[in-house]
C-alpha atoms as one frame of an Amber mdcrd trajectory, in Angstrom:
protein
 -10.290  28.281  -6.693 -11.038  27.261  -3.120 -14.302  25.549  -1.769 -15.596
  25.166   1.474 -13.829  21.572   1.854 -10.538  23.374   1.422 -11.068  26.278
   3.798 -12.259  24.164   6.863 -10.321  21.435   8.684 -11.980  18.249   8.221
 -11.348  14.554   9.720 -11.301  10.963   8.617 -11.151   7.672  10.503 -10.199
   4.748   8.524 -10.399   1.241   9.609  -8.094  -1.286   7.977  -6.958  -4.815
   7.811  -3.475  -4.527   6.672  -3.864  -7.594   4.581  -6.789  -6.068   2.495
  -5.431  -4.660  -0.811  -8.629  -2.527  -1.168  -8.188  -0.987   2.066  -4.506
  -0.248   1.196  -5.582   1.427  -1.863  -8.135   3.647   0.258  -5.325   4.349
   2.684  -2.854   5.556   0.150  -5.587   7.866  -1.371  -6.307   9.389   2.325
  -2.675  10.029   2.873  -2.501  11.938  -0.466  -5.412  13.764   0.197  -4.123
  15.091   3.548  -1.254  16.522   1.521  -3.449  18.821  -0.368  -6.279  19.360
   1.928  -6.517  20.200   5.728  -7.314  16.681   6.757  -6.537  14.821  10.099
  -6.692  11.039   9.991  -7.247   8.656  12.637  -6.174   4.892  11.844  -8.227
   2.278  13.221  -8.238  -1.535  12.956 -10.848  -3.854  11.668 -10.457  -7.466
  10.794 -11.406  -9.764   7.626 -10.951 -12.795   9.951 -13.581 -11.484  12.399
 -15.731 -10.090   9.625 -15.884 -13.340   7.939 -16.357 -15.745  10.909 -19.086
 -18.241  10.483 -19.335 -17.652   6.692 -19.280 -20.491   4.367 -15.936 -19.873
   2.351 -13.559 -21.774   0.061 -10.684 -23.363   1.430  -8.203 -20.989  -0.064
  -9.681 -17.942   1.324 -10.341 -19.530   4.695  -6.723 -20.294   4.713  -5.739
 -16.546   4.055  -8.081 -15.399   6.862  -6.239 -17.860   9.255  -3.080 -16.007
   8.327  -4.896 -12.597   8.568  -5.272 -12.763  12.516  -1.434 -11.982  12.835
  -0.937  -8.431  11.782  -3.987  -6.964  13.367  -3.372  -8.612  16.490   0.275
  -7.260  16.393  -0.956  -3.708  15.520  -3.560  -3.919  18.328  -1.090  -4.983
  20.904   1.655  -2.340  19.626  -0.758   0.481  19.875  -1.850  -0.582  23.356
   1.664  -0.859  24.865   3.326   1.926  22.867   0.470   4.733  22.467   2.725
   7.723  22.328   1.086  10.839  22.804  -1.766  10.338  20.332  -3.425   7.290
  21.774  -1.646   5.032  19.604  -2.536   6.505  16.213   0.912   7.105  14.861
   1.817   3.393  16.058  -0.992   1.912  14.132  -0.129   4.113  10.998   3.517
   3.171  11.304   2.947  -0.528  11.376   0.360  -0.385   8.632   2.550   1.352
   6.446   5.244  -1.084   6.954   3.361  -4.308   6.709   1.155  -2.992   3.909
   3.971  -2.011   1.854   5.553  -5.404   2.012   2.301  -7.456   1.577   0.951
  -5.283  -1.246   3.638  -2.851  -3.051   6.371  -5.504  -2.863   4.038  -8.232
  -3.759   5.030 -10.688  -0.902   1.645 -11.512   0.155   0.611 -13.332   3.290
   2.548 -16.494   3.159   5.596 -15.238   5.249   3.655 -12.842   7.723   6.086
 -13.830  10.594   9.110 -12.476   8.728   7.117  -9.487   7.402   5.914  -8.423
  10.916   9.513  -8.725  12.253  10.611  -6.369   9.807   7.781  -3.914  10.132
   8.162  -3.880  14.015  12.040  -3.114  13.357  11.130  -0.326  10.878   8.513
   1.361  13.073  11.042   1.085  16.055   8.924  -1.052  18.161  10.199  -4.265
  20.435  10.575  -7.412  18.440   8.880  -9.140  21.201   5.476  -7.703  20.039
   5.526 -10.487  17.340   4.318 -12.834  19.918   0.830 -11.529  19.737   0.532
 -12.935  16.196  -0.299 -16.344  17.452  -2.035 -15.311  20.636  -5.625 -14.259
  21.552  -4.503 -12.199  24.364  -5.613  -8.830  22.504  -8.455 -10.513  20.746
 -11.184  -8.723  22.790  -9.748  -5.179  22.143  -9.499  -6.270  18.257 -13.062
  -7.314  18.147 -14.121  -4.041  20.051 -12.276  -1.965  17.375 -13.852  -3.855
  14.467 -17.219  -3.841  16.093 -17.129   0.024  16.229 -16.634   0.375  12.574
 -19.633  -2.527  11.800 -21.913  -0.417  14.399 -21.297   2.702  12.142 -21.997
   1.091   8.687 -24.060  -2.111   9.219 -23.220  -5.625   8.619 -23.353  -5.915
   4.886 -20.047  -4.273   4.348 -16.294  -5.172   4.182 -13.044  -3.211   4.264
 -12.205  -0.344   4.128 -14.644   1.441   6.294 -14.052   5.380   6.256 -15.748
   8.040   8.418 -15.861  11.496   6.885 -16.419  14.312   9.424 -18.077  11.546
  11.658 -20.348  10.022   8.916 -19.311   6.616   8.061 -19.268   4.356   4.756
 -17.880   1.313   3.341 -15.369   2.706   0.682 -14.406   4.450  -1.336 -13.218
   1.569  -3.387 -10.672   2.916  -5.925  -7.780   1.798  -8.121  -5.164   3.221
  -8.612  -5.064   5.363  -5.707  -5.415   9.172  -6.802  -2.555  11.535  -6.201
  -2.131  14.993  -5.821  -5.197  17.394  -6.567  -7.075  14.345  -7.733  -6.989
  12.755  -4.378  -7.975  16.167  -2.837 -11.022  16.302  -5.241 -12.047  12.931
  -4.329 -11.995  14.047  -0.746 -13.920  17.153  -1.347 -16.678  14.497  -2.951
 -16.752  12.365  -0.008 -17.084  15.506   2.327 -19.970  16.661   0.050 -22.015
  13.673   0.329 -21.122  12.941   3.981 -22.716  16.341   4.757 -25.981  15.519
   2.651 -28.706  14.073   4.910 -30.045  10.776   3.924 -27.059   9.871   1.437
 -26.325   6.294   1.708 -24.593   4.806  -1.185 -23.072   4.806  -4.776 -22.021
   1.534  -6.298 -20.926   0.147  -9.727 -19.578  -3.542 -10.530 -15.836  -3.326
 -10.025 -13.833  -4.645 -13.077 -10.266  -3.839 -12.166  -7.853  -5.418  -9.782
  -5.652  -3.246  -7.418  -2.974  -1.086  -9.022  -0.388  -0.532  -6.638   1.852
   1.666  -8.798
């Protein structure tokens, strides 16, 4: 059976922070959906560190956020300096895939991000020198602009991920584990449906599961 969603090419833009496990789950779903639907994905950066600036947070999470600056800075710098022929989209995705897999699927976390970033740059075929941006504020203006674009679309009371469906933007979907195959396509069809409904804003329930990276 075909639906309008499968007959028409659709677009998604996802804003991610490589350190966020929930964004990682959503990104893996989108990649699966693109295998079974005519879907074009743009990958953009937002930052948990920027998002939580000025908030009263416990010491452990604050320490995590201090580390979280590094990968988003490197992704922004890499896409800016090596944009390829798609304005940096492939570069952002390649680094996101390489960093995210190590942080989440391999369970290495964020304690040794310098090593993870170095490995990711090598895997993506990018210069090792880009790692220096991890501890530099040189591209923070561009990082903040990318982050702010997502916030402007969905409002301040959200986190990662932010997904734009055919130009209509939401926080989420937050899901675990990431659907695969036709299940991923059906979830995408649902997102297209609600995005095309004027006045639709949110669905939400209390989450009682942790990210399942399987």
